[in-house]
Amino acid sequence: MATKKHELHEKSDAIHLEYDNVSRVTYRVLLVEEQNSCDAAIQSLLTTTKDVQAEILTCQRDMENHVEAHQSEMMAKNMTKKDIMKDNEQLEIVLSDETAAQGKLLEEIDKLKDRKTAIKEEAKADEARYQKMLDLEKAGYLRLDELKAALFE
């Protein structure tokens, strides 16, 4: 009877150990997947930011070319300086909108970087809690084994 109980306890301990190992691996896989997702989002935003920066440079060049062409055209038509300034202000509004969009993208990148850092810290804390739990469980099994040994003596 005692041998049968001992065998059952050993099988139970082995099952608990296997479950703990599977849980730990699953948790780590989920953390890695979330970190990879954050990395991909950051890379996507960086690419978008570079595209926006290139578009801003293109807009600036187009604006400068347009202003020069427009000024030449206005002078040829004897338009007033006031009309030229009004057109320039409209072009600057478009440029400021593009610059604001770039700022928003940079803020989003910073948020994703912060989230990635938080996930890494959370993973470390979870790993420490998990290790503490395993240590407590191991201590419990050791105590259980002592009690079993005392019971069967």
PDB file of C-alpha atoms in Angstrom:
ATOM      1  CA  MET A   1       0.000   0.000   0.000  1.00  0.00           C
ATOM      2  CA  ALA A   2       2.776   2.434   0.985  1.00  0.00           C
ATOM      3  CA  THR A   3       4.709   1.579  -2.190  1.00  0.00           C
ATOM      4  CA  LYS A   4       1.622   2.221  -4.301  1.00  0.00           C
ATOM      5  CA  LYS A   5       1.125   5.624  -2.612  1.00  0.00           C
ATOM      6  CA  HIS A   6       4.773   6.450  -3.115  1.00  0.00           C
ATOM      7  CA  GLU A   7       4.547   5.551  -6.822  1.00  0.00           C
ATOM      8  CA  LEU A   8       1.415   7.698  -7.196  1.00  0.00           C
ATOM      9  CA  HIS A   9       3.157  10.623  -5.495  1.00  0.00           C
ATOM     10  CA  GLU A  10       6.158  10.255  -7.819  1.00  0.00           C
ATOM     11  CA  LYS A  11       3.883  10.188 -10.869  1.00  0.00           C
ATOM     12  CA  SER A  12       2.015  13.229  -9.538  1.00  0.00           C
ATOM     13  CA  ASP A  13       5.296  15.083  -8.966  1.00  0.00           C
ATOM     14  CA  ALA A  14       6.449  14.228 -12.509  1.00  0.00           C
ATOM     15  CA  ILE A  15       3.156  15.486 -13.982  1.00  0.00           C
ATOM     16  CA  HIS A  16       3.440  18.748 -11.988  1.00  0.00           C
ATOM     17  CA  LEU A  17       6.987  19.244 -13.222  1.00  0.00           C
ATOM     18  CA  GLU A  18       5.980  18.596 -16.844  1.00  0.00           C
ATOM     19  CA  TYR A  19       3.061  21.051 -16.525  1.00  0.00           C
ATOM     20  CA  ASP A  20       5.359  23.708 -15.046  1.00  0.00           C
ATOM     21  CA  ASN A  21       7.848  23.294 -17.910  1.00  0.00           C
ATOM     22  CA  VAL A  22       5.107  23.530 -20.566  1.00  0.00           C
ATOM     23  CA  SER A  23       3.607  26.618 -18.852  1.00  0.00           C
ATOM     24  CA  ARG A  24       6.980  28.345 -18.689  1.00  0.00           C
ATOM     25  CA  VAL A  25       7.763  27.660 -22.364  1.00  0.00           C
ATOM     26  CA  THR A  26       4.286  28.817 -23.464  1.00  0.00           C
ATOM     27  CA  TYR A  27       4.622  32.041 -21.460  1.00  0.00           C
ATOM     28  CA  ARG A  28       8.037  32.774 -22.940  1.00  0.00           C
ATOM     29  CA  VAL A  29       6.766  32.132 -26.471  1.00  0.00           C
ATOM     30  CA  LEU A  30       3.911  34.606 -25.917  1.00  0.00           C
ATOM     31  CA  LEU A  31       6.335  37.251 -24.593  1.00  0.00           C
ATOM     32  CA  VAL A  32       8.651  36.804 -27.584  1.00  0.00           C
ATOM     33  CA  GLU A  33       5.697  37.082 -29.976  1.00  0.00           C
ATOM     34  CA  GLU A  34       4.539  40.333 -28.355  1.00  0.00           C
ATOM     35  CA  GLN A  35       8.064  41.771 -28.438  1.00  0.00           C
ATOM     36  CA  ASN A  36       8.381  40.819 -32.118  1.00  0.00           C
ATOM     37  CA  SER A  37       5.028  42.483 -32.799  1.00  0.00           C
ATOM     38  CA  CYS A  38       6.236  45.685 -31.107  1.00  0.00           C
ATOM     39  CA  ASP A  39       9.499  45.559 -33.078  1.00  0.00           C
ATOM     40  CA  ALA A  40       7.574  45.173 -36.339  1.00  0.00           C
ATOM     41  CA  ALA A  41       5.289  48.091 -35.473  1.00  0.00           C
ATOM     42  CA  ILE A  42       8.291  50.274 -34.611  1.00  0.00           C
ATOM     43  CA  GLN A  43       9.998  49.372 -37.900  1.00  0.00           C
ATOM     44  CA  SER A  44       6.795  50.141 -39.801  1.00  0.00           C
ATOM     45  CA  LEU A  45       6.491  53.532 -38.114  1.00  0.00           C
ATOM     46  CA  LEU A  46      10.165  54.283 -38.756  1.00  0.00           C
ATOM     47  CA  THR A  47       9.659  53.487 -42.439  1.00  0.00           C
ATOM     48  CA  THR A  48       6.543  55.660 -42.523  1.00  0.00           C
ATOM     49  CA  THR A  49       8.441  58.468 -40.780  1.00  0.00           C
ATOM     50  CA  LYS A  50      11.212  58.275 -43.377  1.00  0.00           C
ATOM     51  CA  ASP A  51       8.581  58.419 -46.130  1.00  0.00           C
ATOM     52  CA  VAL A  52       6.956  61.449 -44.486  1.00  0.00           C
ATOM     53  CA  GLN A  53      10.348  63.148 -44.130  1.00  0.00           C
ATOM     54  CA  ALA A  54      11.059  62.530 -47.798  1.00  0.00           C
ATOM     55  CA  GLU A  55       7.630  63.908 -48.670  1.00  0.00           C
ATOM     56  CA  ILE A  56       8.271  66.986 -46.510  1.00  0.00           C
ATOM     57  CA  LEU A  57      11.565  67.610 -48.319  1.00  0.00           C
ATOM     58  CA  THR A  58       9.805  67.207 -51.647  1.00  0.00           C
ATOM     59  CA  CYS A  59       7.074  69.620 -50.524  1.00  0.00           C
ATOM     60  CA  GLN A  60       9.685  72.138 -49.399  1.00  0.00           C
ATOM     61  CA  ARG A  61      11.473  71.928 -52.748  1.00  0.00           C
ATOM     62  CA  ASP A  62       8.167  72.129 -54.617  1.00  0.00           C
ATOM     63  CA  MET A  63       7.141  75.094 -52.472  1.00  0.00           C
ATOM     64  CA  GLU A  64      10.401  76.913 -53.143  1.00  0.00           C
ATOM     65  CA  ASN A  65      10.129  76.210 -56.877  1.00  0.00           C
ATOM     66  CA  HIS A  66       6.484  77.219 -56.861  1.00  0.00           C
ATOM     67  CA  VAL A  67       7.236  80.417 -54.945  1.00  0.00           C
ATOM     68  CA  GLU A  68      10.004  81.363 -57.369  1.00  0.00           C
ATOM     69  CA  ALA A  69       7.855  80.570 -60.389  1.00  0.00           C
ATOM     70  CA  HIS A  70       4.873  82.298 -58.861  1.00  0.00           C
ATOM     71  CA  GLN A  71       6.865  85.397 -57.956  1.00  0.00           C
ATOM     72  CA  SER A  72       8.191  85.599 -61.477  1.00  0.00           C
ATOM     73  CA  GLU A  73       4.696  85.148 -62.835  1.00  0.00           C
ATOM     74  CA  MET A  74       3.255  87.747 -60.453  1.00  0.00           C
ATOM     75  CA  MET A  75       5.893  90.261 -61.323  1.00  0.00           C
ATOM     76  CA  ALA A  76       5.155  89.698 -64.947  1.00  0.00           C
ATOM     77  CA  LYS A  77       1.482  90.332 -64.274  1.00  0.00           C
ATOM     78  CA  ASN A  78       2.223  93.274 -61.978  1.00  0.00           C
ATOM     79  CA  MET A  79       0.441  91.689 -59.029  1.00  0.00           C
ATOM     80  CA  THR A  80       0.924  93.110 -55.615  1.00  0.00           C
ATOM     81  CA  LYS A  81       3.269  91.813 -52.955  1.00  0.00           C
ATOM     82  CA  LYS A  82       0.212  91.114 -50.776  1.00  0.00           C
ATOM     83  CA  ASP A  83      -1.079  88.456 -53.203  1.00  0.00           C
ATOM     84  CA  ILE A  84       2.317  86.758 -53.293  1.00  0.00           C
ATOM     85  CA  MET A  85       2.463  86.665 -49.476  1.00  0.00           C
ATOM     86  CA  LYS A  86      -1.025  85.142 -49.318  1.00  0.00           C
ATOM     87  CA  ASP A  87       0.005  82.306 -51.637  1.00  0.00           C
ATOM     88  CA  ASN A  88       3.186  81.732 -49.607  1.00  0.00           C
ATOM     89  CA  GLU A  89       1.164  81.476 -46.392  1.00  0.00           C
ATOM     90  CA  GLN A  90      -1.057  78.796 -47.928  1.00  0.00           C
ATOM     91  CA  LEU A  91       2.002  76.787 -48.939  1.00  0.00           C
ATOM     92  CA  GLU A  92       3.461  77.140 -45.418  1.00  0.00           C
ATOM     93  CA  ILE A  93       0.194  75.814 -43.938  1.00  0.00           C
ATOM     94  CA  VAL A  94       0.539  72.663 -46.054  1.00  0.00           C
ATOM     95  CA  LEU A  95       4.139  72.271 -44.921  1.00  0.00           C
ATOM     96  CA  SER A  96       3.229  72.720 -41.242  1.00  0.00           C
ATOM     97  CA  ASP A  97       0.533  70.016 -41.579  1.00  0.00           C
ATOM     98  CA  GLU A  98       3.147  67.581 -42.920  1.00  0.00           C
ATOM     99  CA  THR A  99       5.531  68.487 -40.094  1.00  0.00           C
ATOM    100  CA  ALA A 100       2.769  67.895 -37.512  1.00  0.00           C
ATOM    101  CA  ALA A 101       2.075  64.469 -39.020  1.00  0.00           C
ATOM    102  CA  GLN A 102       5.750  63.588 -38.700  1.00  0.00           C
ATOM    103  CA  GLY A 103       5.688  64.675 -35.034  1.00  0.00           C
ATOM    104  CA  LYS A 104       2.719  62.407 -34.359  1.00  0.00           C
ATOM    105  CA  LEU A 105       4.531  59.463 -35.942  1.00  0.00           C
ATOM    106  CA  LEU A 106       7.594  60.112 -33.785  1.00  0.00           C
ATOM    107  CA  GLU A 107       5.399  60.212 -30.677  1.00  0.00           C
ATOM    108  CA  GLU A 108       3.845  56.876 -31.680  1.00  0.00           C
ATOM    109  CA  ILE A 109       7.324  55.373 -32.096  1.00  0.00           C
ATOM    110  CA  ASP A 110       8.281  56.589 -28.615  1.00  0.00           C
ATOM    111  CA  LYS A 111       5.103  55.060 -27.157  1.00  0.00           C
ATOM    112  CA  LEU A 112       5.862  51.719 -28.796  1.00  0.00           C
ATOM    113  CA  LYS A 113       9.442  51.800 -27.515  1.00  0.00           C
ATOM    114  CA  ASP A 114       8.138  52.527 -24.006  1.00  0.00           C
ATOM    115  CA  ARG A 115       5.655  49.647 -24.332  1.00  0.00           C
ATOM    116  CA  LYS A 116       8.437  47.300 -25.432  1.00  0.00           C
ATOM    117  CA  THR A 117      10.545  48.327 -22.430  1.00  0.00           C
ATOM    118  CA  ALA A 118       7.573  47.829 -20.118  1.00  0.00           C
ATOM    119  CA  ILE A 119       6.965  44.365 -21.578  1.00  0.00           C
ATOM    120  CA  LYS A 120      10.594  43.405 -21.010  1.00  0.00           C
ATOM    121  CA  GLU A 121      10.438  44.623 -17.401  1.00  0.00           C
ATOM    122  CA  GLU A 122       7.136  42.854 -16.887  1.00  0.00           C
ATOM    123  CA  ALA A 123       8.640  39.641 -18.282  1.00  0.00           C
ATOM    124  CA  LYS A 124      11.576  39.893 -15.872  1.00  0.00           C
ATOM    125  CA  ALA A 125       9.215  40.468 -12.942  1.00  0.00           C
ATOM    126  CA  ASP A 126       6.988  37.581 -14.026  1.00  0.00           C
ATOM    127  CA  GLU A 127      10.006  35.305 -14.382  1.00  0.00           C
ATOM    128  CA  ALA A 128      11.145  36.245 -10.866  1.00  0.00           C
ATOM    129  CA  ARG A 129       7.646  35.600  -9.463  1.00  0.00           C
ATOM    130  CA  TYR A 130       7.488  32.303 -11.323  1.00  0.00           C
ATOM    131  CA  GLN A 131      10.888  31.279  -9.982  1.00  0.00           C
ATOM    132  CA  LYS A 132       9.807  32.207  -6.458  1.00  0.00           C
ATOM    133  CA  MET A 133       6.666  30.127  -6.909  1.00  0.00           C
ATOM    134  CA  LEU A 134       8.751  27.180  -8.121  1.00  0.00           C
ATOM    135  CA  ASP A 135      11.051  27.555  -5.115  1.00  0.00           C
ATOM    136  CA  LEU A 136       8.064  27.591  -2.766  1.00  0.00           C
ATOM    137  CA  GLU A 137       6.549  24.600  -4.532  1.00  0.00           C
ATOM    138  CA  LYS A 138       9.864  22.749  -4.328  1.00  0.00           C
ATOM    139  CA  ALA A 139      10.067  23.552  -0.611  1.00  0.00           C
ATOM    140  CA  GLY A 140       6.504  22.260  -0.246  1.00  0.00           C
ATOM    141  CA  TYR A 141       7.401  19.010  -2.022  1.00  0.00           C
ATOM    142  CA  LEU A 142      10.458  18.614   0.180  1.00  0.00           C
ATOM    143  CA  ARG A 143       8.315  19.161   3.271  1.00  0.00           C
ATOM    144  CA  LEU A 144       5.739  16.731   1.895  1.00  0.00           C
ATOM    145  CA  ASP A 145       8.470  14.134   1.333  1.00  0.00           C
ATOM    146  CA  GLU A 146       9.666  14.655   4.933  1.00  0.00           C
ATOM    147  CA  LEU A 147       6.134  14.191   6.210  1.00  0.00           C
ATOM    148  CA  LYS A 148       5.673  11.080   4.059  1.00  0.00           C
ATOM    149  CA  ALA A 149       8.949   9.665   5.338  1.00  0.00           C
ATOM    150  CA  ALA A 150       7.929  10.396   8.922  1.00  0.00           C
ATOM    151  CA  LEU A 151       4.530   8.810   8.291  1.00  0.00           C
ATOM    152  CA  PHE A 152       5.976   5.606   6.841  1.00  0.00           C
ATOM    153  CA  GLU A 153       8.654   5.133   9.520  1.00  0.00           C
TER     154      GLU A 153
END
